[in-house]
C-alpha cells in the first residue's frame, strides 16, 4: 500500500481528461453547515437506537429518519428491503450456515440525470455494532454517523445547484455494513441482476469514518481510489485547490480487485471506478462504546465533505 502525503505546493495538473465545463453550476459550498452535521450525529447516536444494529427493531426509526431527510431535501426516496434469501444469493453462500438479520433496509435518495441509464452511487453505512454484552451501547459517532453527515450534506448541496446532473445520482445509506457489507453487497448484486445492456454504474464514492483525525492542528483524511482510473486522482488534486489549508489528504492507491473493509469493496469487485474516504488510521475508540460525538473534529468533517463535493460535481456536471 503506497501512501503519499500530498501538499498543495507540489500540485500543478492539466485537467485535459476531466470534463468539468459547466460554469452554470453555482457554488453551493455554504450549504454545508456544522450545525446540521452536529444535529445528524447527535440524533443518530442517541441511546434509544441501541447502537443502530442491522435488523434490530431499535434501528427502524433511524431508517424512517433517513427517508424523511432525503424527502425533505427533495429527492425521490427508495427504501430497499433486503431479506436473508436475497443475501445468500448476493454473497454466494449456501442456504445453511450464516444467519443474517431478518430484515435490513438500504435507504436511497435519487436524483435523475439527463442520461438516466448511467448512475453515480454515493454511499455511507448508517448501521453500527449495537449493544454488546458487558460493554454496553456502541454509539458509532465516527463509525459511521460522520459518513452519513457527508452523504446527506452532499445530497443537499447537489440539490441546491438547481441543475440536472449528467448521470442519475443515488445517495445510498447502507445497512448491515458491520455484519459483512450486507447492504452494499446486496445493492450491487441486485443492480447487476436487473440491469439492461445500456445501464452502467459509472462511479462509486464511499464514506466510512471521516469525523476524526490524529492530527487536529492539520486535519487529515485518506483518499483511496481504484488505480485502474488515474483520472480520479487528477480530479482530487484539482478539487483540493478550493479547500482552505491546513488540510492533509493522504493518497492511498488501491487495486480495483474487490479487496477492502468497507462498502466500496463490492463496487471494486466489479472494477467500478471508486473513491473511498476514510480515517488516516484507526483510532483507539474504534468499535468501542467510547466512539462518541464529542470526539469528532467538525472542521475536518466539513473539509472532507467539501472536497468530496468538489470531486462529485466534476464527475456529474
Ligand atoms: Zn464503518
Tab-separated table of C-alpha atoms and ligand atoms in Angstrom:
chain	number	residue	atom	x	y	z
A	1	UNK	CA	0.000	0.000	0.000
A	2	UNK	CA	1.543	3.196	-1.174
A	3	UNK	CA	0.893	6.300	0.854
A	4	UNK	CA	1.942	9.749	-0.196
A	5	UNK	CA	1.380	12.888	1.793
A	6	UNK	CA	0.020	15.322	-0.679
A	7	UNK	CA	0.726	19.017	-0.293
A	8	UNK	CA	-0.711	21.867	-2.246
A	9	UNK	CA	2.641	23.269	-3.284
A	10	UNK	CA	3.605	20.340	-5.479
A	11	UNK	CA	0.442	20.237	-7.465
A	12	UNK	CA	0.094	21.539	-10.925
A	13	UNK	CA	-2.197	19.493	-13.055
A	14	UNK	CA	-3.507	19.877	-16.534
A	15	UNK	CA	-7.040	18.629	-16.411
A	16	UNK	CA	-7.387	17.598	-20.049
A	17	UNK	CA	-9.232	14.422	-19.179
A	18	UNK	CA	-11.740	15.968	-16.820
A	19	UNK	CA	-14.943	17.032	-18.442
A	20	UNK	CA	-15.916	19.752	-15.998
A	21	UNK	CA	-17.090	22.577	-18.136
A	22	UNK	CA	-20.438	23.626	-16.767
A	23	UNK	CA	-19.900	27.138	-15.480
A	24	UNK	CA	-23.580	27.463	-14.691
A	25	UNK	CA	-23.266	25.270	-11.631
A	26	UNK	CA	-23.273	27.762	-8.788
A	27	UNK	CA	-21.101	27.492	-5.733
A	28	UNK	CA	-23.069	25.670	-3.071
A	29	UNK	CA	-20.308	25.093	-0.512
A	30	UNK	CA	-22.042	27.331	2.029
A	31	UNK	CA	-24.926	24.843	2.083
A	32	UNK	CA	-22.746	22.678	4.339
A	33	UNK	CA	-23.129	23.669	7.984
A	34	UNK	CA	-21.549	22.232	11.105
A	35	UNK	CA	-24.854	22.897	12.831
A	36	UNK	CA	-26.538	20.329	10.556
A	37	UNK	CA	-23.590	17.939	10.979
A	38	UNK	CA	-23.997	18.043	14.754
A	39	UNK	CA	-27.752	17.629	14.502
A	40	UNK	CA	-27.300	14.437	12.467
A	41	UNK	CA	-24.541	12.946	14.619
A	42	UNK	CA	-26.239	13.668	17.945
A	43	UNK	CA	-29.510	12.315	16.592
A	44	UNK	CA	-28.039	9.043	15.295
A	45	UNK	CA	-26.031	8.319	18.421
A	46	UNK	CA	-28.969	8.512	20.818
A	47	UNK	CA	-29.225	5.655	23.317
A	48	UNK	CA	-32.733	4.763	22.195
A	49	UNK	CA	-31.381	3.466	18.878
A	50	UNK	CA	-29.236	0.978	20.797
A	51	UNK	CA	-26.212	1.335	18.561
A	52	UNK	CA	-28.116	1.010	15.242
A	53	UNK	CA	-27.603	-2.717	14.830
A	54	UNK	CA	-28.845	-4.021	11.468
A	55	UNK	CA	-32.058	-5.998	11.662
A	56	UNK	CA	-32.961	-4.773	15.152
A	57	UNK	CA	-36.206	-3.004	15.918
A	58	UNK	CA	-34.414	-0.131	17.640
A	59	UNK	CA	-32.851	0.968	14.366
A	60	UNK	CA	-36.141	1.190	12.447
A	61	UNK	CA	-36.729	4.843	13.488
A	62	UNK	CA	-33.273	5.627	12.094
A	63	UNK	CA	-34.392	4.239	8.743
A	64	UNK	CA	-37.516	6.388	8.923
A	65	UNK	CA	-35.388	9.409	9.786
A	66	UNK	CA	-33.158	8.881	6.735
A	67	UNK	CA	-36.204	8.521	4.486
A	68	UNK	CA	-37.544	11.802	5.852
A	69	UNK	CA	-34.231	13.604	5.391
A	70	UNK	CA	-33.948	12.621	1.721
A	71	UNK	CA	-37.583	13.585	1.162
A	72	UNK	CA	-37.061	16.966	2.876
A	73	UNK	CA	-34.080	17.678	0.639
A	74	UNK	CA	-36.313	16.955	-2.341
A	75	UNK	CA	-35.238	13.508	-3.540
A	76	UNK	CA	-37.208	10.507	-4.637
A	77	UNK	CA	-36.810	8.057	-1.743
A	78	UNK	CA	-36.295	4.328	-2.178
A	79	UNK	CA	-36.437	2.059	0.864
A	80	UNK	CA	-34.732	-1.094	-0.336
A	81	UNK	CA	-35.626	-4.146	1.770
A	82	UNK	CA	-33.105	-6.965	1.948
A	83	UNK	CA	-34.166	-10.419	3.030
A	84	UNK	CA	-31.990	-13.343	4.066
A	85	UNK	CA	-32.763	-15.226	0.856
A	86	UNK	CA	-31.527	-12.276	-1.214
A	87	UNK	CA	-28.380	-12.107	0.857
A	88	UNK	CA	-27.494	-15.751	0.374
A	89	UNK	CA	-27.710	-15.086	-3.333
A	90	UNK	CA	-25.754	-11.818	-3.104
A	91	UNK	CA	-22.987	-13.355	-1.030
A	92	UNK	CA	-22.994	-16.628	-2.933
A	93	UNK	CA	-23.363	-18.691	0.212
A	94	UNK	CA	-25.228	-21.928	0.731
A	95	UNK	CA	-28.643	-21.832	2.379
A	96	UNK	CA	-27.212	-23.266	5.576
A	97	UNK	CA	-24.587	-21.507	7.638
A	98	UNK	CA	-24.541	-17.805	8.357
A	99	UNK	CA	-27.668	-16.372	9.920
A	100	UNK	CA	-28.489	-12.923	8.593
A	101	UNK	CA	-30.777	-10.446	10.300
A	102	UNK	CA	-34.409	-10.894	9.332
A	103	UNK	CA	-34.875	-7.657	7.504
A	104	UNK	CA	-32.489	-4.858	6.759
A	105	UNK	CA	-33.014	-1.774	4.605
A	106	UNK	CA	-30.887	0.486	2.456
A	107	UNK	CA	-32.297	3.999	2.222
A	108	UNK	CA	-31.673	5.701	-1.121
A	109	UNK	CA	-32.200	9.287	-2.264
A	110	UNK	CA	-32.394	9.542	-6.041
A	111	UNK	CA	-31.965	12.413	-8.476
A	112	UNK	CA	-32.436	11.561	-12.131
A	113	UNK	CA	-29.779	12.633	-14.619
A	114	UNK	CA	-30.101	13.662	-18.234
A	115	UNK	CA	-28.719	10.194	-19.066
A	116	UNK	CA	-30.719	8.038	-16.630
A	117	UNK	CA	-29.022	4.810	-17.751
A	118	UNK	CA	-25.721	5.840	-16.242
A	119	UNK	CA	-25.587	6.116	-12.486
A	120	UNK	CA	-23.238	7.506	-9.902
A	121	UNK	CA	-23.573	5.974	-6.453
A	122	UNK	CA	-22.538	7.773	-3.259
A	123	UNK	CA	-22.754	5.686	-0.088
A	124	UNK	CA	-22.168	5.541	3.654
A	125	UNK	CA	-23.366	2.967	6.155
A	126	UNK	CA	-25.674	4.036	8.955
A	127	UNK	CA	-25.706	0.809	10.973
A	128	UNK	CA	-23.292	0.091	13.790
A	129	UNK	CA	-22.490	-2.621	16.316
A	130	UNK	CA	-25.496	-2.301	18.630
A	131	UNK	CA	-25.283	-3.240	22.267
A	132	UNK	CA	-22.631	-5.719	23.326
A	133	UNK	CA	-22.820	-7.835	26.429
A	134	UNK	CA	-20.751	-6.378	29.222
A	135	UNK	CA	-19.753	-3.376	27.149
A	136	UNK	CA	-22.998	-1.517	26.541
A	137	UNK	CA	-24.215	0.534	23.617
A	138	UNK	CA	-21.861	1.414	20.782
A	139	UNK	CA	-22.908	4.874	19.596
A	140	UNK	CA	-20.719	4.856	16.457
A	141	UNK	CA	-20.308	8.621	16.117
A	142	UNK	CA	-17.306	8.395	13.825
A	143	UNK	CA	-18.313	4.923	12.603
A	144	UNK	CA	-20.374	5.971	10.779
A	145	UNK	CA	-22.636	8.862	11.742
A	146	UNK	CA	-19.828	11.013	10.310
A	147	UNK	CA	-20.235	9.357	6.909
A	148	UNK	CA	-23.983	9.947	6.993
A	149	UNK	CA	-23.318	13.665	7.564
A	150	UNK	CA	-21.180	13.699	4.415
A	151	UNK	CA	-23.803	11.745	2.467
A	152	UNK	CA	-26.754	13.951	3.431
A	153	UNK	CA	-24.759	17.149	3.054
A	154	UNK	CA	-23.658	16.184	-0.460
A	155	UNK	CA	-27.275	15.433	-1.331
A	156	UNK	CA	-28.285	18.873	-0.061
A	157	UNK	CA	-25.517	20.601	-1.980
A	158	UNK	CA	-26.293	18.827	-5.226
A	159	UNK	CA	-29.951	19.733	-4.926
A	160	UNK	CA	-29.067	23.355	-4.201
A	161	UNK	CA	-27.306	23.715	-7.565
A	162	UNK	CA	-30.719	23.537	-9.209
A	163	UNK	CA	-29.022	21.694	-12.100
A	164	UNK	CA	-29.811	18.322	-13.618
A	165	UNK	CA	-26.742	16.109	-13.391
A	166	UNK	CA	-25.415	14.271	-16.446
A	167	UNK	CA	-25.956	10.956	-14.695
A	168	UNK	CA	-28.538	9.719	-12.242
A	169	UNK	CA	-27.120	10.045	-8.730
A	170	UNK	CA	-28.110	7.653	-5.953
A	171	UNK	CA	-27.253	8.690	-2.403
A	172	UNK	CA	-27.283	5.397	-0.508
A	173	UNK	CA	-27.395	4.950	3.264
A	174	UNK	CA	-26.273	1.332	3.643
A	175	UNK	CA	-27.477	-1.011	6.318
A	176	UNK	CA	-25.602	-4.044	7.640
A	177	UNK	CA	-22.051	-2.921	6.894
A	178	UNK	CA	-20.867	-4.115	10.283
A	179	UNK	CA	-22.300	-7.571	9.593
A	180	UNK	CA	-20.342	-8.036	6.380
A	181	UNK	CA	-21.218	-5.226	3.959
A	182	UNK	CA	-24.723	-6.649	3.607
A	183	UNK	CA	-26.471	-3.584	2.216
A	184	UNK	CA	-23.866	-2.633	-0.377
A	185	UNK	CA	-23.306	-6.243	-1.474
A	186	UNK	CA	-26.998	-6.701	-1.944
A	187	UNK	CA	-27.315	-3.428	-3.864
A	188	UNK	CA	-24.538	-4.306	-6.326
A	189	UNK	CA	-25.765	-7.865	-6.785
A	190	UNK	CA	-29.326	-6.735	-7.335
A	191	UNK	CA	-28.332	-3.997	-9.712
A	192	UNK	CA	-26.327	-6.332	-11.952
A	193	UNK	CA	-29.120	-8.898	-11.856
A	194	UNK	CA	-31.669	-6.394	-13.149
A	195	UNK	CA	-29.567	-4.212	-15.408
A	196	UNK	CA	-30.257	-3.720	-19.071
A	197	UNK	CA	-27.478	-3.673	-21.661
A	198	UNK	CA	-27.312	0.116	-21.678
A	199	UNK	CA	-27.099	0.572	-17.899
A	200	UNK	CA	-23.837	1.216	-16.116
A	201	UNK	CA	-22.574	2.376	-12.736
A	202	UNK	CA	-20.024	4.973	-13.734
A	203	UNK	CA	-18.646	5.897	-10.296
A	204	UNK	CA	-18.887	4.974	-6.653
A	205	UNK	CA	-17.897	7.166	-3.707
A	206	UNK	CA	-17.814	5.839	-0.134
A	207	UNK	CA	-17.571	7.460	3.288
A	208	UNK	CA	-16.646	5.435	6.334
A	209	UNK	CA	-15.227	7.124	9.425
A	210	UNK	CA	-14.428	10.636	8.315
A	211	UNK	CA	-15.017	12.544	11.555
A	212	UNK	CA	-11.765	12.176	13.475
A	213	UNK	CA	-8.120	12.882	12.943
A	214	UNK	CA	-4.872	12.051	14.693
A	215	UNK	CA	-3.526	15.489	13.750
A	216	UNK	CA	-6.134	18.035	14.912
A	217	UNK	CA	-3.942	21.038	14.060
A	218	UNK	CA	-3.739	19.883	10.473
A	219	UNK	CA	-6.662	17.506	9.935
A	220	UNK	CA	-6.080	14.563	7.650
A	221	UNK	CA	-8.292	12.352	5.530
A	222	UNK	CA	-7.375	9.389	3.372
A	223	UNK	CA	-8.409	9.383	-0.265
A	224	UNK	CA	-8.378	5.875	-1.710
A	225	UNK	CA	-9.106	5.268	-5.355
A	226	UNK	CA	-9.257	2.491	-7.903
A	227	UNK	CA	-5.880	2.680	-9.641
A	228	UNK	CA	-7.319	1.499	-12.951
A	229	UNK	CA	-8.771	5.008	-13.179
A	230	UNK	CA	-5.959	7.545	-12.592
A	231	UNK	CA	-8.205	10.457	-13.584
A	232	UNK	CA	-9.821	10.124	-10.136
A	233	UNK	CA	-6.561	11.262	-8.595
A	234	UNK	CA	-6.304	14.195	-11.025
A	235	UNK	CA	-9.792	15.320	-10.077
A	236	UNK	CA	-8.970	15.108	-6.368
A	237	UNK	CA	-5.903	17.286	-6.809
A	238	UNK	CA	-7.845	19.819	-8.833
A	239	UNK	CA	-10.692	19.963	-6.297
A	240	UNK	CA	-8.328	20.338	-3.359
A	241	UNK	CA	-7.251	23.749	-4.612
A	242	UNK	CA	-10.651	25.000	-3.458
A	243	UNK	CA	-10.298	23.751	0.142
A	244	UNK	CA	-8.601	26.098	2.604
A	245	UNK	CA	-5.447	24.826	4.295
A	246	UNK	CA	-4.464	23.322	6.630
A	247	UNK	CA	-5.830	20.044	5.364
A	248	UNK	CA	-3.831	16.936	4.553
A	249	UNK	CA	-5.001	14.383	2.054
A	250	UNK	CA	-3.250	11.037	2.221
A	251	UNK	CA	-3.313	9.318	-1.138
A	252	UNK	CA	-3.904	5.600	-0.921
A	253	UNK	CA	-3.820	3.862	-4.277
A	254	UNK	CA	-5.954	0.716	-4.359
A	255	UNK	CA	-6.345	-2.028	-6.883
A	256	UNK	CA	-9.840	-2.456	-8.235
A	257	UNK	CA	-9.820	-6.074	-7.119
A	258	UNK	CA	-12.663	-6.250	-4.611
A	259	UNK	CA	-10.441	-6.119	-1.552
A	260	UNK	CA	-11.314	-3.683	1.223
A	261	UNK	CA	-13.040	-3.480	4.548
A	262	UNK	CA	-15.919	-1.207	3.719
A	263	UNK	CA	-18.824	-0.696	1.323
A	264	UNK	CA	-16.607	0.179	-1.641
A	265	UNK	CA	-15.486	-3.468	-1.873
A	266	UNK	CA	-18.487	-4.843	-3.836
A	267	UNK	CA	-18.075	-1.985	-6.330
A	268	UNK	CA	-14.344	-2.565	-6.532
A	269	UNK	CA	-15.008	-6.212	-7.327
A	270	UNK	CA	-16.871	-5.099	-10.448
A	271	UNK	CA	-13.999	-2.769	-11.320
A	272	UNK	CA	-16.211	0.278	-10.991
A	273	UNK	CA	-14.153	3.476	-10.615
A	274	UNK	CA	-14.382	4.094	-6.880
A	275	UNK	CA	-13.263	6.646	-4.333
A	276	UNK	CA	-13.243	5.813	-0.628
A	277	UNK	CA	-12.846	8.390	2.127
A	278	UNK	CA	-11.605	7.172	5.481
A	279	UNK	CA	-9.521	7.940	8.561
A	280	UNK	CA	-5.743	8.056	8.192
A	281	UNK	CA	-5.506	5.393	10.899
A	282	UNK	CA	-7.884	3.560	13.233
A	283	UNK	CA	-8.286	5.457	16.495
A	284	UNK	CA	-8.379	3.890	19.949
A	285	UNK	CA	-12.181	4.253	20.173
A	286	UNK	CA	-12.715	2.205	17.021
A	287	UNK	CA	-15.562	-0.285	17.578
A	288	UNK	CA	-15.805	0.727	21.224
A	289	UNK	CA	-18.612	2.360	23.250
A	290	UNK	CA	-16.313	5.383	23.517
A	291	UNK	CA	-16.797	6.371	19.848
A	292	UNK	CA	-18.875	9.392	20.922
A	293	UNK	CA	-19.903	12.652	19.205
A	294	UNK	CA	-17.854	14.931	21.488
A	295	UNK	CA	-14.664	13.466	19.999
A	296	UNK	CA	-15.412	14.430	16.414
A	297	UNK	CA	-13.323	17.030	14.617
A	298	UNK	CA	-16.068	19.083	12.966
A	299	UNK	CA	-13.758	21.131	10.794
A	300	UNK	CA	-12.158	18.005	9.348
A	301	UNK	CA	-15.582	16.552	8.594
A	302	UNK	CA	-16.515	19.765	6.840
A	303	UNK	CA	-13.345	19.947	4.754
A	304	UNK	CA	-13.621	16.297	3.769
A	305	UNK	CA	-17.212	16.769	2.648
A	306	UNK	CA	-16.406	19.923	0.688
A	307	UNK	CA	-13.521	18.222	-1.078
A	308	UNK	CA	-15.719	15.241	-1.869
A	309	UNK	CA	-18.339	17.597	-3.247
A	310	UNK	CA	-15.780	19.327	-5.471
A	311	UNK	CA	-14.934	15.912	-6.919
A	312	UNK	CA	-18.538	14.826	-7.244
A	313	UNK	CA	-19.562	17.939	-9.135
A	314	UNK	CA	-16.716	17.405	-11.568
A	315	UNK	CA	-17.923	13.847	-12.103
A	316	UNK	CA	-21.599	14.588	-12.614
A	317	UNK	CA	-21.981	18.080	-14.108
B	1	LIG	ZN1	-17.804	1.682	9.487
